[in-house]
mmCIF file of C-alpha atoms in Angstrom:
data_model
loop_
_atom_site.group_PDB
_atom_site.id
_atom_site.type_symbol
_atom_site.label_atom_id
_atom_site.label_comp_id
_atom_site.label_asym_id
_atom_site.label_seq_id
_atom_site.Cartn_x
_atom_site.Cartn_y
_atom_site.Cartn_z
ATOM 1 C CA MET A 1090 90.002 50.000 55.047
ATOM 2 C CA THR A 1091 92.001 47.441 53.070
ATOM 3 C CA TYR A 1092 93.849 50.234 51.288
ATOM 4 C CA LEU A 1093 94.865 51.741 54.644
ATOM 5 C CA SER A 1094 95.999 48.397 56.067
ATOM 6 C CA ARG A 1095 98.068 47.657 52.934
ATOM 7 C CA PHE A 1096 99.645 51.096 53.137
ATOM 8 C CA LEU A 1097 100.534 50.585 56.830
ATOM 9 C CA MET A 1098 101.990 47.160 56.049
ATOM 10 C CA PHE A 1099 104.069 48.732 53.278
ATOM 11 C CA LEU A 1100 105.388 51.370 55.713
ATOM 12 C CA VAL A 1101 106.342 48.697 58.254
ATOM 13 C CA VAL A 1102 108.238 46.667 55.630
ATOM 14 C CA ILE A 1103 110.065 49.762 54.345
ATOM 15 C CA SER A 1104 110.985 50.803 57.911
ATOM 16 C CA LEU A 1105 112.373 47.370 58.767
ATOM 17 C CA THR A 1106 114.359 47.252 55.533
ATOM 18 C CA ALA A 1107 115.802 50.708 56.207
ATOM 19 C CA CYS A 1108 116.852 49.752 59.745
ATOM 20 C CA ALA A 1109 118.509 46.570 58.539
ATOM 21 C CA SER A 1110 120.445 48.407 55.835
ATOM 22 C CA LEU A 1111 121.714 50.989 58.346
ATOM 23 C CA TRP A 1112 123.645 48.327 60.276
ATOM 24 C CA SER A 1113 124.700 45.985 57.481
ATOM 25 C CA GLY A 1114 128.430 45.410 57.716
ATOM 26 C CA TYR A 1115 128.437 46.686 61.315
ATOM 27 C CA GLU A 1116 131.461 45.529 63.291
ATOM 28 C CA THR A 1117 131.420 45.173 67.092
ATOM 29 C CA PRO A 1118 133.537 47.805 68.869
ATOM 30 C CA LYS A 1119 136.712 46.623 70.620
ATOM 31 C CA VAL A 1120 137.502 47.330 74.271
ATOM 32 C CA ASN A 1121 141.068 47.103 75.599
ATOM 33 C CA ILE A 1122 141.890 47.233 79.305
ATOM 34 C CA THR A 1123 144.772 49.701 79.678
ATOM 35 C CA SER A 1124 145.060 49.972 83.478
ATOM 36 C CA ILE A 1125 143.601 48.901 86.821
ATOM 37 C CA SER A 1126 144.358 50.881 89.961
ATOM 38 C CA LEU A 1127 142.963 51.561 93.404
ATOM 39 C CA ALA A 1128 140.759 54.659 93.248
ATOM 40 C CA PRO A 1129 141.344 57.529 95.665
ATOM 41 C CA GLN A 1130 139.400 57.033 98.890
ATOM 42 C CA THR A 1131 135.926 58.566 98.912
ATOM 43 C CA GLU A 1132 133.372 58.977 101.677
ATOM 44 C CA SER A 1133 132.426 55.295 101.293
ATOM 45 C CA SER A 1134 134.356 52.774 103.361
ATOM 46 C CA THR A 1135 134.339 50.272 100.488
ATOM 47 C CA PRO A 1136 137.433 50.452 98.282
ATOM 48 C CA SER A 1137 136.880 51.009 94.592
ATOM 49 C CA PHE A 1138 139.045 50.572 91.535
ATOM 50 C CA ARG A 1139 139.620 52.701 88.433
ATOM 51 C CA ILE A 1140 139.798 50.755 85.190
ATOM 52 C CA GLY A 1141 141.288 52.444 82.152
ATOM 53 C CA LEU A 1142 139.728 51.380 78.861
ATOM 54 C CA GLN A 1143 140.404 52.140 75.243
ATOM 55 C CA VAL A 1144 137.266 51.819 73.113
ATOM 56 C CA ILE A 1145 137.829 51.392 69.374
ATOM 57 C CA ASN A 1146 135.022 52.087 66.897
ATOM 58 C CA PRO A 1147 135.847 50.197 63.646
ATOM 59 C CA ASN A 1148 132.726 51.545 61.878
ATOM 60 C CA ARG A 1149 132.153 54.669 59.809
ATOM 61 C CA ARG A 1150 129.238 55.803 61.987
ATOM 62 C CA ASP A 1151 129.761 57.518 65.340
ATOM 63 C CA LEU A 1152 129.241 55.412 68.444
ATOM 64 C CA PRO A 1153 126.998 57.473 70.779
ATOM 65 C CA LEU A 1154 127.639 55.785 74.129
ATOM 66 C CA ARG A 1155 124.935 56.577 76.682
ATOM 67 C CA GLY A 1156 126.090 54.211 79.366
ATOM 68 C CA MET A 1157 127.782 50.922 80.124
ATOM 69 C CA SER A 1158 127.617 48.137 82.689
ATOM 70 C CA TYR A 1159 130.621 45.871 83.137
ATOM 71 C CA SER A 1160 132.248 43.131 85.174
ATOM 72 C CA LEU A 1161 135.671 41.539 85.546
ATOM 73 C CA GLU A 1162 135.915 37.815 86.293
ATOM 74 C CA VAL A 1163 139.006 35.837 87.233
ATOM 75 C CA ASP A 1164 138.769 32.048 86.965
ATOM 76 C CA GLY A 1165 134.983 32.279 86.752
ATOM 77 C CA GLN A 1166 134.634 34.426 89.893
ATOM 78 C CA ARG A 1167 133.290 37.970 89.493
ATOM 79 C CA ILE A 1168 135.694 40.212 91.391
ATOM 80 C CA LEU A 1169 134.786 43.707 90.081
ATOM 81 C CA SER A 1170 131.626 45.220 88.611
ATOM 82 C CA GLY A 1171 130.040 48.587 87.988
ATOM 83 C CA ALA A 1172 128.113 50.892 85.692
ATOM 84 C CA GLU A 1173 128.983 54.231 84.108
ATOM 85 C CA PRO A 1174 126.422 56.748 82.790
ATOM 86 C CA GLU A 1175 128.860 59.437 81.530
ATOM 87 C CA LEU A 1176 130.677 58.235 78.419
ATOM 88 C CA PRO A 1177 131.950 60.069 75.347
ATOM 89 C CA HIS A 1178 130.736 59.737 71.776
ATOM 90 C CA ILE A 1179 133.341 57.889 69.757
ATOM 91 C CA PRO A 1180 133.754 59.094 66.172
ATOM 92 C CA GLY A 1181 133.664 56.710 63.249
ATOM 93 C CA TYR A 1182 137.005 54.934 62.823
ATOM 94 C CA GLY A 1183 138.077 56.538 66.110
ATOM 95 C CA THR A 1184 139.160 55.634 69.601
ATOM 96 C CA ALA A 1185 138.537 57.050 73.055
ATOM 97 C CA ASP A 1186 140.319 56.466 76.346
ATOM 98 C CA ILE A 1187 137.883 56.350 79.242
ATOM 99 C CA SER A 1188 138.163 55.668 82.947
ATOM 100 C CA ILE A 1189 135.459 53.749 84.799
ATOM 101 C CA GLN A 1190 134.978 52.921 88.463
ATOM 102 C CA ALA A 1191 134.304 49.397 89.734
ATOM 103 C CA SER A 1192 133.439 47.977 93.134
ATOM 104 C CA PRO A 1193 134.774 44.673 94.429
ATOM 105 C CA ASP A 1194 132.544 41.656 94.881
ATOM 106 C CA LEU A 1195 133.712 40.402 98.267
ATOM 107 C CA LEU A 1196 132.191 36.907 97.939
ATOM 108 C CA GLY A 1197 133.629 36.381 94.456
ATOM 109 C CA SER A 1198 137.016 37.649 95.641
ATOM 110 C CA ALA A 1199 136.907 35.343 98.691
ATOM 111 C CA ARG A 1200 136.072 32.329 96.487
ATOM 112 C CA LEU A 1201 138.948 33.207 94.156
ATOM 113 C CA LEU A 1202 141.341 33.579 97.091
ATOM 114 C CA ASN A 1203 140.209 30.177 98.399
ATOM 115 C CA GLN A 1204 140.837 28.623 94.968
ATOM 116 C CA LEU A 1205 144.309 30.183 94.828
ATOM 117 C CA LEU A 1206 145.258 29.027 98.331
ATOM 118 C CA SER A 1207 143.974 25.470 97.798
ATOM 119 C CA GLY A 1208 146.292 24.596 94.945
ATOM 120 C CA GLN A 1209 149.348 25.599 92.967
ATOM 121 C CA ARG A 1210 148.342 27.673 89.939
ATOM 122 C CA ASP A 1211 150.525 28.642 87.026
ATOM 123 C CA SER A 1212 147.864 30.697 85.241
ATOM 124 C CA LEU A 1213 144.595 32.567 85.731
ATOM 125 C CA ALA A 1214 141.860 33.038 83.157
ATOM 126 C CA TYR A 1215 140.147 36.431 83.071
ATOM 127 C CA ARG A 1216 137.129 37.885 81.272
ATOM 128 C CA PHE A 1217 136.050 41.506 81.024
ATOM 129 C CA LYS A 1218 132.461 41.849 79.861
ATOM 130 C CA ALA A 1219 130.787 45.155 79.004
ATOM 131 C CA ARG A 1220 127.280 45.963 77.816
ATOM 132 C CA LEU A 1221 127.241 49.230 75.878
ATOM 133 C CA ASP A 1222 124.063 51.323 75.561
ATOM 134 C CA VAL A 1223 124.089 53.198 72.246
ATOM 135 C CA GLY A 1224 120.587 54.639 72.320
ATOM 136 C CA SER A 1225 116.946 53.731 72.373
ATOM 137 C CA LEU A 1226 116.595 52.706 68.711
ATOM 138 C CA LEU A 1227 119.690 50.530 68.684
ATOM 139 C CA PRO A 1228 120.257 47.283 70.585
ATOM 140 C CA PHE A 1229 122.798 46.936 73.371
ATOM 141 C CA ILE A 1230 126.274 45.904 72.267
ATOM 142 C CA THR A 1231 128.017 43.228 74.329
ATOM 143 C CA VAL A 1232 131.813 43.254 74.240
ATOM 144 C CA GLU A 1233 134.013 40.603 75.866
ATOM 145 C CA GLU A 1234 137.762 40.535 76.314
ATOM 146 C CA GLU A 1235 139.266 37.367 77.720
ATOM 147 C CA GLY A 1236 142.652 35.785 78.121
ATOM 148 C CA VAL A 1237 145.053 33.995 80.412
ATOM 149 C CA ILE A 1238 147.692 35.414 82.720
ATOM 150 C CA SER A 1239 150.522 32.879 83.047
ATOM 151 C CA PHE A 1240 152.850 32.802 86.042
ATOM 152 C CA GLY A 1241 154.985 29.845 84.871
ATOM 153 C CA THR A 1242 158.652 30.125 84.005
ATOM 154 C CA GLY A 1243 160.348 28.916 80.915
ATOM 155 C CA SER A 1244 159.149 29.321 77.362
ATOM 156 C CA GLU A 1245 155.516 30.131 78.242
ATOM 157 C CA ASP A 1246 154.282 33.561 77.173
ATOM 158 C CA THR A 1247 152.202 35.805 79.366
ATOM 159 C CA THR A 1248 148.929 36.423 77.601
ATOM 160 C CA ILE A 1249 146.909 39.423 78.649
#
């Protein structure tokens, strides 16, 4: 019995070492927002938005996307969110342009509108957060893109 338990322990250690070496030097994919538009009206009465994304895989291994959940926040208020099950595989050192659909969060949008109406703002902070599912053996990958949209005049730059 001790021989069998030592052999199993050896297999576990080798397996963990192999998994760790597969992802050494792994770099998180990049997600760029390329467009936001009102989606064509469907049978639902709730409006929805199409968000264009460019996903960049900076690694040599393919990125087998199985699904993604995402949200867009403006000044800390979630205004859009959604999930997408149909995504392409992105080749190593490759990019893919994808289009996802998002639904508005009416309470978050109302809170944001209240914040905007209650005071003069010269900028808005935004954050796009996505959780990428790359398969059952691999962990989820969380990608965040954030910045500030400036409305001021003068020498200030608009950062998106």
